[in-house]
PDB file of C-alpha atoms in Angstrom:
ATOM      1  CA  MET P   1       2.624  41.935  54.315  1.00  0.00           C
ATOM      2  CA  SER P   2       3.565  38.359  54.425  1.00  0.00           C
ATOM      3  CA  THR P   3       0.267  36.032  55.228  1.00  0.00           C
ATOM      4  CA  VAL P   4       1.247  33.092  58.033  1.00  0.00           C
ATOM      5  CA  ALA P   5       0.779  29.660  56.340  1.00  0.00           C
ATOM      6  CA  PRO P   6      -2.506  27.983  57.885  1.00  0.00           C
ATOM      7  CA  GLU P   7       0.164  24.825  60.001  1.00  0.00           C
ATOM      8  CA  ARG P   8       1.821  28.106  61.074  1.00  0.00           C
ATOM      9  CA  LEU P   9      -1.656  29.289  62.255  1.00  0.00           C
ATOM     10  CA  LYS P  10      -2.852  26.423  64.355  1.00  0.00           C
ATOM     11  CA  GLU P  11       0.403  26.061  66.851  1.00  0.00           C
ATOM     12  CA  ALA P  12       0.298  30.091  67.479  1.00  0.00           C
ATOM     13  CA  THR P  13      -1.058  29.550  70.763  1.00  0.00           C
ATOM     14  CA  PRO P  14      -3.723  33.210  71.376  1.00  0.00           C
ATOM     15  CA  ASN P  15      -1.276  35.899  73.974  1.00  0.00           C
ATOM     16  CA  GLU P  16      -3.039  38.191  76.622  1.00  0.00           C
ATOM     17  CA  GLN P  17      -2.124  40.291  74.313  1.00  0.00           C
ATOM     18  CA  THR P  18      -3.186  39.767  71.044  1.00  0.00           C
ATOM     19  CA  GLU P  19      -7.218  38.007  72.400  1.00  0.00           C
ATOM     20  CA  PRO P  20      -9.495  40.451  72.059  1.00  0.00           C
ATOM     21  CA  ASP P  21      -9.434  42.350  75.503  1.00  0.00           C
ATOM     22  CA  ARG P  22     -12.640  41.291  77.921  1.00  0.00           C
ATOM     23  CA  PRO P  23     -13.402  43.718  80.329  1.00  0.00           C
ATOM     24  CA  TRP P  24     -12.175  43.189  84.298  1.00  0.00           C
ATOM     25  CA  LEU P  25     -15.087  43.739  86.798  1.00  0.00           C
ATOM     26  CA  VAL P  26     -14.342  45.986  90.149  1.00  0.00           C
ATOM     27  CA  ILE P  27     -17.091  44.021  91.902  1.00  0.00           C
ATOM     28  CA  VAL P  28     -18.075  45.769  95.745  1.00  0.00           C
ATOM     29  CA  TRP P  29     -19.781  42.888  98.576  1.00  0.00           C
ATOM     30  CA  ASP P  30     -21.741  43.833 101.264  1.00  0.00           C
ATOM     31  CA  ASP P  31     -20.422  43.136 104.978  1.00  0.00           C
ATOM     32  CA  PRO P  32     -22.495  44.150 108.054  1.00  0.00           C
ATOM     33  CA  ILE P  33     -20.563  47.250 108.582  1.00  0.00           C
ATOM     34  CA  ASN P  34     -20.319  49.735 106.739  1.00  0.00           C
ATOM     35  CA  LEU P  35     -23.844  52.769 106.117  1.00  0.00           C
ATOM     36  CA  MET P  36     -25.295  52.843 103.092  1.00  0.00           C
ATOM     37  CA  SER P  37     -24.234  56.570 102.930  1.00  0.00           C
ATOM     38  CA  TYR P  38     -20.750  56.420 103.500  1.00  0.00           C
ATOM     39  CA  VAL P  39     -20.983  53.078 100.247  1.00  0.00           C
ATOM     40  CA  THR P  40     -23.378  56.045  98.408  1.00  0.00           C
ATOM     41  CA  TRP P  41     -21.366  57.941  99.375  1.00  0.00           C
ATOM     42  CA  VAL P  42     -17.777  56.120  97.933  1.00  0.00           C
ATOM     43  CA  PHE P  43     -19.883  55.725  94.361  1.00  0.00           C
ATOM     44  CA  GLN P  44     -19.662  59.758  94.210  1.00  0.00           C
ATOM     45  CA  LYS P  45     -16.850  60.413  94.537  1.00  0.00           C
ATOM     46  CA  LEU P  46     -14.349  57.391  93.010  1.00  0.00           C
ATOM     47  CA  PHE P  47     -16.505  57.144  90.116  1.00  0.00           C
ATOM     48  CA  ASN P  48     -18.242  60.075  89.838  1.00  0.00           C
ATOM     49  CA  TYR P  49     -20.963  58.193  90.172  1.00  0.00           C
ATOM     50  CA  PRO P  50     -24.779  60.113  90.087  1.00  0.00           C
ATOM     51  CA  ARG P  51     -26.217  60.305  92.966  1.00  0.00           C
ATOM     52  CA  ALA P  52     -29.069  58.286  91.802  1.00  0.00           C
ATOM     53  CA  LYS P  53     -26.742  55.499  90.451  1.00  0.00           C
ATOM     54  CA  ALA P  54     -24.293  55.559  93.536  1.00  0.00           C
ATOM     55  CA  THR P  55     -27.364  54.524  95.690  1.00  0.00           C
ATOM     56  CA  LYS P  56     -29.474  51.872  92.893  1.00  0.00           C
ATOM     57  CA  LEU P  57     -25.111  49.828  92.778  1.00  0.00           C
ATOM     58  CA  MET P  58     -25.390  50.717  96.612  1.00  0.00           C
ATOM     59  CA  LEU P  59     -28.636  49.023  97.044  1.00  0.00           C
ATOM     60  CA  GLN P  60     -28.123  46.002  94.709  1.00  0.00           C
ATOM     61  CA  VAL P  61     -25.261  45.753  96.960  1.00  0.00           C
ATOM     62  CA  HIS P  62     -27.358  45.902  99.929  1.00  0.00           C
ATOM     63  CA  ASN P  63     -29.872  43.327  98.684  1.00  0.00           C
ATOM     64  CA  GLU P  64     -27.849  41.349  96.674  1.00  0.00           C
ATOM     65  CA  GLY P  65     -25.083  41.219  98.399  1.00  0.00           C
ATOM     66  CA  LYS P  66     -22.758  42.596  95.725  1.00  0.00           C
ATOM     67  CA  ALA P  67     -23.014  44.355  93.006  1.00  0.00           C
ATOM     68  CA  VAL P  68     -20.383  46.101  89.310  1.00  0.00           C
ATOM     69  CA  VAL P  69     -19.657  48.920  90.251  1.00  0.00           C
ATOM     70  CA  SER P  70     -17.144  49.717  87.365  1.00  0.00           C
ATOM     71  CA  SER P  71     -15.167  47.413  84.722  1.00  0.00           C
ATOM     72  CA  GLY P  72     -12.188  48.402  82.493  1.00  0.00           C
ATOM     73  CA  PRO P  73      -8.801  47.081  81.126  1.00  0.00           C
ATOM     74  CA  ARG P  74      -7.324  44.791  84.589  1.00  0.00           C
ATOM     75  CA  GLU P  75      -4.777  48.137  85.275  1.00  0.00           C
ATOM     76  CA  LYS P  76      -7.961  49.579  85.881  1.00  0.00           C
ATOM     77  CA  ALA P  77      -9.275  47.204  87.461  1.00  0.00           C
ATOM     78  CA  GLU P  78      -6.482  47.309  90.143  1.00  0.00           C
ATOM     79  CA  HIS P  79      -6.482  50.815  90.559  1.00  0.00           C
ATOM     80  CA  ASP P  80     -10.236  50.756  91.079  1.00  0.00           C
ATOM     81  CA  CYS P  81      -9.917  47.645  94.038  1.00  0.00           C
ATOM     82  CA  PHE P  82      -7.065  49.557  95.609  1.00  0.00           C
ATOM     83  CA  ARG P  83      -9.577  52.962  95.407  1.00  0.00           C
ATOM     84  CA  LEU P  84     -11.540  51.214  97.512  1.00  0.00           C
ATOM     85  CA  HIS P  85      -9.806  49.421 100.092  1.00  0.00           C
ATOM     86  CA  ALA P  86      -8.711  52.571 100.662  1.00  0.00           C
ATOM     87  CA  HIS P  87     -12.183  53.602 102.072  1.00  0.00           C
ATOM     88  CA  GLY P  88     -13.270  50.819 103.439  1.00  0.00           C
ATOM     89  CA  LEU P  89     -15.538  49.036 100.861  1.00  0.00           C
ATOM     90  CA  TRP P  90     -14.291  45.004 100.348  1.00  0.00           C
ATOM     91  CA  ALA P  91     -13.465  44.605  96.860  1.00  0.00           C
ATOM     92  CA  THR P  92     -12.579  42.490  94.248  1.00  0.00           C
ATOM     93  CA  LEU P  93     -11.707  42.137  90.147  1.00  0.00           C
ATOM     94  CA  SER P  94     -12.965  39.099  88.027  1.00  0.00           C
ATOM     95  CA  LYS P  95     -12.155  39.031  84.005  1.00  0.00           C
ATOM     96  CA  SER P  96     -16.020  39.094  82.471  1.00  0.00           C
ATOM     97  CA  ASP P  97     -17.598  36.596  81.289  1.00  0.00           C
TER      98      ASP P  97
ATOM     99  CA  MET J   1     -23.296  65.304 122.448  1.00  0.00           C
ATOM    100  CA  VAL J   2     -21.100  65.332 119.534  1.00  0.00           C
ATOM    101  CA  THR J   3     -22.008  68.054 117.530  1.00  0.00           C
ATOM    102  CA  LEU J   4     -20.863  68.989 113.566  1.00  0.00           C
ATOM    103  CA  GLU J   5     -22.254  72.381 112.120  1.00  0.00           C
ATOM    104  CA  ALA J   6     -20.737  74.566 109.128  1.00  0.00           C
ATOM    105  CA  ALA J   7     -18.675  77.866 110.427  1.00  0.00           C
ATOM    106  CA  GLY J   8     -16.605  79.583 107.437  1.00  0.00           C
ATOM    107  CA  SER J   9     -15.239  77.513 104.255  1.00  0.00           C
ATOM    108  CA  GLY J  10     -14.273  74.606 106.961  1.00  0.00           C
ATOM    109  CA  ILE J  11     -17.034  72.256 109.207  1.00  0.00           C
ATOM    110  CA  ALA J  12     -16.647  72.595 112.754  1.00  0.00           C
ATOM    111  CA  LEU J  13     -16.293  69.081 115.216  1.00  0.00           C
ATOM    112  CA  MET J  14     -17.384  69.853 118.323  1.00  0.00           C
ATOM    113  CA  LEU J  15     -16.386  66.781 121.051  1.00  0.00           C
ATOM    114  CA  GLU J  16     -17.632  66.758 124.694  1.00  0.00           C
ATOM    115  CA  ARG J  17     -13.934  65.643 126.700  1.00  0.00           C
ATOM    116  CA  ASP J  18     -15.528  61.931 127.460  1.00  0.00           C
ATOM    117  CA  GLU J  19     -16.278  61.554 123.643  1.00  0.00           C
ATOM    118  CA  ALA J  20     -12.531  62.758 122.926  1.00  0.00           C
ATOM    119  CA  VAL J  21     -10.995  60.109 125.930  1.00  0.00           C
ATOM    120  CA  VAL J  22     -12.961  57.752 123.655  1.00  0.00           C
ATOM    121  CA  VAL J  23     -11.706  58.097 120.416  1.00  0.00           C
ATOM    122  CA  VAL J  24      -8.222  59.582 121.147  1.00  0.00           C
ATOM    123  CA  SER J  25      -8.574  55.930 122.717  1.00  0.00           C
ATOM    124  CA  LEU J  26      -9.249  54.335 120.179  1.00  0.00           C
ATOM    125  CA  LEU J  27      -7.567  55.799 117.302  1.00  0.00           C
ATOM    126  CA  ASP J  28      -3.762  55.368 119.215  1.00  0.00           C
ATOM    127  CA  ASP J  29      -4.727  52.033 119.914  1.00  0.00           C
ATOM    128  CA  MET J  30      -5.319  51.249 115.800  1.00  0.00           C
ATOM    129  CA  ILE J  31      -2.542  52.948 114.997  1.00  0.00           C
ATOM    130  CA  GLU J  32      -0.721  51.103 116.736  1.00  0.00           C
ATOM    131  CA  PHE J  33      -2.196  47.933 115.804  1.00  0.00           C
ATOM    132  CA  LEU J  34      -1.788  48.735 111.908  1.00  0.00           C
ATOM    133  CA  SER J  35       2.353  49.678 112.394  1.00  0.00           C
ATOM    134  CA  PHE J  36       2.867  45.917 112.661  1.00  0.00           C
ATOM    135  CA  ASP J  37       2.275  43.320 110.146  1.00  0.00           C
ATOM    136  CA  ASN J  38      -0.579  40.292 111.705  1.00  0.00           C
ATOM    137  CA  PRO J  39      -1.620  38.415 108.960  1.00  0.00           C
ATOM    138  CA  ASP J  40      -3.866  35.804 110.630  1.00  0.00           C
ATOM    139  CA  ASP J  41      -5.593  38.047 112.004  1.00  0.00           C
ATOM    140  CA  ALA J  42      -9.679  39.245 110.981  1.00  0.00           C
ATOM    141  CA  ILE J  43      -9.434  43.052 111.669  1.00  0.00           C
ATOM    142  CA  GLU J  44      -6.320  43.110 109.322  1.00  0.00           C
ATOM    143  CA  LYS J  45      -7.927  40.451 107.131  1.00  0.00           C
ATOM    144  CA  ARG J  46     -10.951  42.517 106.671  1.00  0.00           C
ATOM    145  CA  LEU J  47      -8.187  46.290 106.327  1.00  0.00           C
ATOM    146  CA  PHE J  48      -6.682  44.792 104.086  1.00  0.00           C
ATOM    147  CA  PRO J  49      -8.874  42.127 101.414  1.00  0.00           C
ATOM    148  CA  ASN J  50      -8.277  39.929  98.586  1.00  0.00           C
ATOM    149  CA  ALA J  51      -8.936  41.868  95.548  1.00  0.00           C
ATOM    150  CA  TYR J  52      -8.424  38.644  93.542  1.00  0.00           C
ATOM    151  CA  ASP J  53     -10.220  34.979  94.292  1.00  0.00           C
ATOM    152  CA  ASP J  54      -6.945  33.256  93.636  1.00  0.00           C
ATOM    153  CA  ASP J  55      -4.713  33.338  95.998  1.00  0.00           C
ATOM    154  CA  ALA J  56      -1.605  33.344  94.154  1.00  0.00           C
ATOM    155  CA  GLU J  57      -3.204  36.298  91.964  1.00  0.00           C
ATOM    156  CA  ALA J  58      -4.222  38.143  95.405  1.00  0.00           C
ATOM    157  CA  GLU J  59      -0.526  37.849  97.744  1.00  0.00           C
ATOM    158  CA  LYS J  60       0.560  40.071  94.322  1.00  0.00           C
ATOM    159  CA  PHE J  61      -1.110  42.598  94.161  1.00  0.00           C
ATOM    160  CA  THR J  62      -1.428  42.883  98.436  1.00  0.00           C
ATOM    161  CA  GLU J  63       2.502  42.697  97.912  1.00  0.00           C
ATOM    162  CA  MET J  64       1.606  45.601  95.712  1.00  0.00           C
ATOM    163  CA  VAL J  65       0.023  47.686  97.105  1.00  0.00           C
ATOM    164  CA  GLY J  66      -0.042  46.725 100.792  1.00  0.00           C
ATOM    165  CA  ASP J  67       2.762  49.463 102.060  1.00  0.00           C
ATOM    166  CA  GLU J  68       0.653  51.819 100.387  1.00  0.00           C
ATOM    167  CA  LEU J  69      -2.772  51.097 101.811  1.00  0.00           C
ATOM    168  CA  ARG J  70      -1.082  50.387 104.848  1.00  0.00           C
ATOM    169  CA  SER J  71       0.647  54.015 105.370  1.00  0.00           C
ATOM    170  CA  THR J  72      -2.575  55.398 104.468  1.00  0.00           C
ATOM    171  CA  LYS J  73      -4.651  54.390 106.393  1.00  0.00           C
ATOM    172  CA  ILE J  74      -2.530  55.733 109.328  1.00  0.00           C
ATOM    173  CA  ARG J  75      -1.682  59.097 107.519  1.00  0.00           C
ATOM    174  CA  ASN J  76      -6.188  59.196 108.237  1.00  0.00           C
ATOM    175  CA  LEU J  77      -5.898  57.880 111.425  1.00  0.00           C
ATOM    176  CA  GLU J  78      -3.137  60.672 112.265  1.00  0.00           C
ATOM    177  CA  LEU J  79      -4.719  63.621 110.885  1.00  0.00           C
ATOM    178  CA  MET J  80      -7.637  62.898 113.085  1.00  0.00           C
ATOM    179  CA  ARG J  81      -5.506  62.322 115.926  1.00  0.00           C
ATOM    180  CA  THR J  82      -3.739  65.670 115.631  1.00  0.00           C
ATOM    181  CA  GLY J  83      -7.434  67.421 115.813  1.00  0.00           C
ATOM    182  CA  ILE J  84      -8.304  65.967 118.606  1.00  0.00           C
ATOM    183  CA  ASP J  85      -6.891  65.945 122.217  1.00  0.00           C
ATOM    184  CA  HIS J  86      -8.592  64.462 125.324  1.00  0.00           C
ATOM    185  CA  SER J  87      -9.812  67.920 126.881  1.00  0.00           C
ATOM    186  CA  GLY J  88     -12.290  67.539 123.664  1.00  0.00           C
ATOM    187  CA  GLY J  89     -12.654  70.505 122.152  1.00  0.00           C
ATOM    188  CA  ARG J  90     -13.393  72.439 119.347  1.00  0.00           C
ATOM    189  CA  THR J  91     -11.530  71.748 115.949  1.00  0.00           C
ATOM    190  CA  ILE J  92     -12.098  73.581 112.482  1.00  0.00           C
ATOM    191  CA  LEU J  93     -12.103  70.595 109.198  1.00  0.00           C
ATOM    192  CA  THR J  94     -11.845  70.670 106.728  1.00  0.00           C
ATOM    193  CA  ALA J  95     -13.415  69.635 103.191  1.00  0.00           C
ATOM    194  CA  ASP J  96     -10.324  67.439 102.462  1.00  0.00           C
ATOM    195  CA  ASP J  97      -9.652  66.866 106.356  1.00  0.00           C
ATOM    196  CA  ALA J  98     -13.960  65.800 106.474  1.00  0.00           C
ATOM    197  CA  GLU J  99     -13.109  63.050 103.932  1.00  0.00           C
ATOM    198  CA  THR J 100      -9.467  62.277 105.360  1.00  0.00           C
ATOM    199  CA  TRP J 101     -11.973  61.670 108.958  1.00  0.00           C
ATOM    200  CA  LEU J 102     -14.288  59.704 106.848  1.00  0.00           C
ATOM    201  CA  ARG J 103     -12.479  57.276 105.848  1.00  0.00           C
ATOM    202  CA  GLY J 104     -11.025  56.455 109.390  1.00  0.00           C
ATOM    203  CA  LEU J 105     -13.964  56.400 110.950  1.00  0.00           C
ATOM    204  CA  SER J 106     -14.963  53.245 108.340  1.00  0.00           C
ATOM    205  CA  ASP J 107     -11.180  51.738 109.138  1.00  0.00           C
ATOM    206  CA  LEU J 108     -12.103  52.154 113.078  1.00  0.00           C
ATOM    207  CA  ARG J 109     -15.738  50.913 112.636  1.00  0.00           C
ATOM    208  CA  LEU J 110     -14.260  47.795 111.158  1.00  0.00           C
ATOM    209  CA  ALA J 111     -12.204  46.949 112.955  1.00  0.00           C
ATOM    210  CA  LEU J 112     -14.446  47.528 116.157  1.00  0.00           C
ATOM    211  CA  GLY J 113     -17.000  46.116 113.711  1.00  0.00           C
ATOM    212  CA  THR J 114     -14.426  42.802 113.645  1.00  0.00           C
ATOM    213  CA  ARG J 115     -13.785  41.750 116.787  1.00  0.00           C
ATOM    214  CA  LEU J 116     -17.293  42.009 118.295  1.00  0.00           C
ATOM    215  CA  GLU J 117     -17.814  39.442 115.069  1.00  0.00           C
ATOM    216  CA  VAL J 118     -20.712  41.813 113.891  1.00  0.00           C
ATOM    217  CA  THR J 119     -23.782  40.629 111.779  1.00  0.00           C
ATOM    218  CA  GLU J 120     -26.650  42.671 110.179  1.00  0.00           C
ATOM    219  CA  GLU J 121     -28.435  41.512 112.966  1.00  0.00           C
ATOM    220  CA  LYS J 122     -26.562  42.074 115.703  1.00  0.00           C
ATOM    221  CA  MET J 123     -26.212  45.437 114.474  1.00  0.00           C
ATOM    222  CA  ALA J 124     -29.746  45.781 114.728  1.00  0.00           C
ATOM    223  CA  ARG J 125     -30.490  45.001 117.680  1.00  0.00           C
ATOM    224  CA  ILE J 126     -30.665  47.037 120.715  1.00  0.00           C
ATOM    225  CA  PRO J 127     -28.378  45.327 123.974  1.00  0.00           C
ATOM    226  CA  GLU J 128     -29.087  44.336 127.091  1.00  0.00           C
ATOM    227  CA  GLU J 129     -27.827  47.024 129.784  1.00  0.00           C
ATOM    228  CA  ASP J 130     -25.890  44.273 131.444  1.00  0.00           C
ATOM    229  CA  ASP J 131     -24.069  42.713 128.176  1.00  0.00           C
ATOM    230  CA  PRO J 132     -20.878  43.389 128.366  1.00  0.00           C
ATOM    231  CA  GLU J 133     -20.404  44.212 124.415  1.00  0.00           C
ATOM    232  CA  ALA J 134     -23.026  46.943 124.940  1.00  0.00           C
ATOM    233  CA  PRO J 135     -20.036  49.792 125.159  1.00  0.00           C
ATOM    234  CA  ALA J 136     -18.014  48.596 122.678  1.00  0.00           C
ATOM    235  CA  LEU J 137     -21.962  47.938 120.144  1.00  0.00           C
ATOM    236  CA  GLY J 138     -22.448  51.539 121.931  1.00  0.00           C
ATOM    237  CA  LEU J 139     -18.953  52.897 120.380  1.00  0.00           C
ATOM    238  CA  LEU J 140     -19.556  51.509 117.200  1.00  0.00           C
ATOM    239  CA  HIS J 141     -22.864  53.204 117.121  1.00  0.00           C
ATOM    240  CA  TRP J 142     -22.090  56.153 118.369  1.00  0.00           C
ATOM    241  CA  LEU J 143     -19.061  56.184 115.659  1.00  0.00           C
ATOM    242  CA  ALA J 144     -21.239  55.782 112.316  1.00  0.00           C
ATOM    243  CA  TRP J 145     -23.462  58.848 114.070  1.00  0.00           C
ATOM    244  CA  LEU J 146     -20.150  60.717 113.216  1.00  0.00           C
ATOM    245  CA  GLN J 147     -20.111  59.365 109.887  1.00  0.00           C
ATOM    246  CA  GLU J 148     -23.603  60.781 109.343  1.00  0.00           C
ATOM    247  CA  MET J 149     -23.051  64.528 110.692  1.00  0.00           C
ATOM    248  CA  MET J 150     -19.785  63.804 108.052  1.00  0.00           C
ATOM    249  CA  ILE J 151     -21.265  63.244 105.267  1.00  0.00           C
ATOM    250  CA  GLU J 152     -24.307  65.106 105.176  1.00  0.00           C
ATOM    251  CA  ALA J 153     -21.956  68.847 106.058  1.00  0.00           C
ATOM    252  CA  LEU J 154     -20.253  67.378 102.642  1.00  0.00           C
ATOM    253  CA  THR J 155     -22.947  66.978 100.521  1.00  0.00           C
ATOM    254  CA  GLN J 156     -24.189  69.813 102.054  1.00  0.00           C
ATOM    255  CA  ARG J 157     -21.550  72.113 101.327  1.00  0.00           C
ATOM    256  CA  GLU J 158     -21.795  70.523  97.273  1.00  0.00           C
ATOM    257  CA  ASP J 159     -25.628  70.740  96.687  1.00  0.00           C
ATOM    258  CA  GLY J 160     -24.923  74.564  97.983  1.00  0.00           C
ATOM    259  CA  ASP J 161     -21.971  75.436  95.508  1.00  0.00           C
ATOM    260  CA  ASP J 162     -23.966  73.005  92.696  1.00  0.00           C
ATOM    261  CA  THR J 163     -26.475  75.616  92.978  1.00  0.00           C
ATOM    262  CA  THR J 164     -24.530  78.776  93.073  1.00  0.00           C
ATOM    263  CA  GLU J 165     -23.486  77.575  88.985  1.00  0.00           C
ATOM    264  CA  GLN J 166     -26.494  76.948  87.878  1.00  0.00           C
ATOM    265  CA  GLY J 167     -26.572  76.270  83.933  1.00  0.00           C
ATOM    266  CA  ASN J 168     -23.759  74.111  84.534  1.00  0.00           C
ATOM    267  CA  GLY J 169     -25.116  71.091  82.804  1.00  0.00           C
ATOM    268  CA  SER J 170     -27.449  67.874  84.525  1.00  0.00           C
ATOM    269  CA  SER J 171     -25.948  66.176  87.839  1.00  0.00           C
TER     270      SER J 171
END
């Protein structure tokens, strides 16, 4: 194994693969149409959350306008978003701070 | 009046004729609407929302999943459509069918609600009889009621399964 000279280290730019992976967050946003019971059911079904957790997340969406419902690598977050859209929920993903 | 009840291993949905006529019409309209891209339409934007704040990323995501999302939504509605006809009557749904109905009902409600530009306040209000939006709002609430009944039917089945599998760990 060789070592990299300090000058080389300074020039190297970090890329997505070497940077420690900050997880992507999947956010569900409130809307005036979907039923609270339906949103709760979707969270249980898609993420296998127990009813209490699903209800808590739904209430957070309802009362605070949004909630983080899952997180993970980008591909997983995109897949979760897709499944939420397939159930009529308004979901977005963003990188955590 | 629409009813939903357990029927053997399935769920029996019973629609009256005038309910069935409305639902069939709504499904046909919706299936037709989804058959075309309507990128500037508010309903389309709500059914196919942006997944990213960034426009370029959002567009990439839509290119990646848009077709599959659209065809999934159409399939849900088509399944609902094959389950009923204009004269109403009784349809037996499996649990999977009921879940498909839930997704389809959600999209129907989103389309109707978006067209009516509902807010939480509007949803809670009882419209005046001469309000031209009263029939559409009534339909929106009727579809909600059907959704609630489906969720309850599915939940009861799941709870029933849980109690027969005792000692299976905590939920």
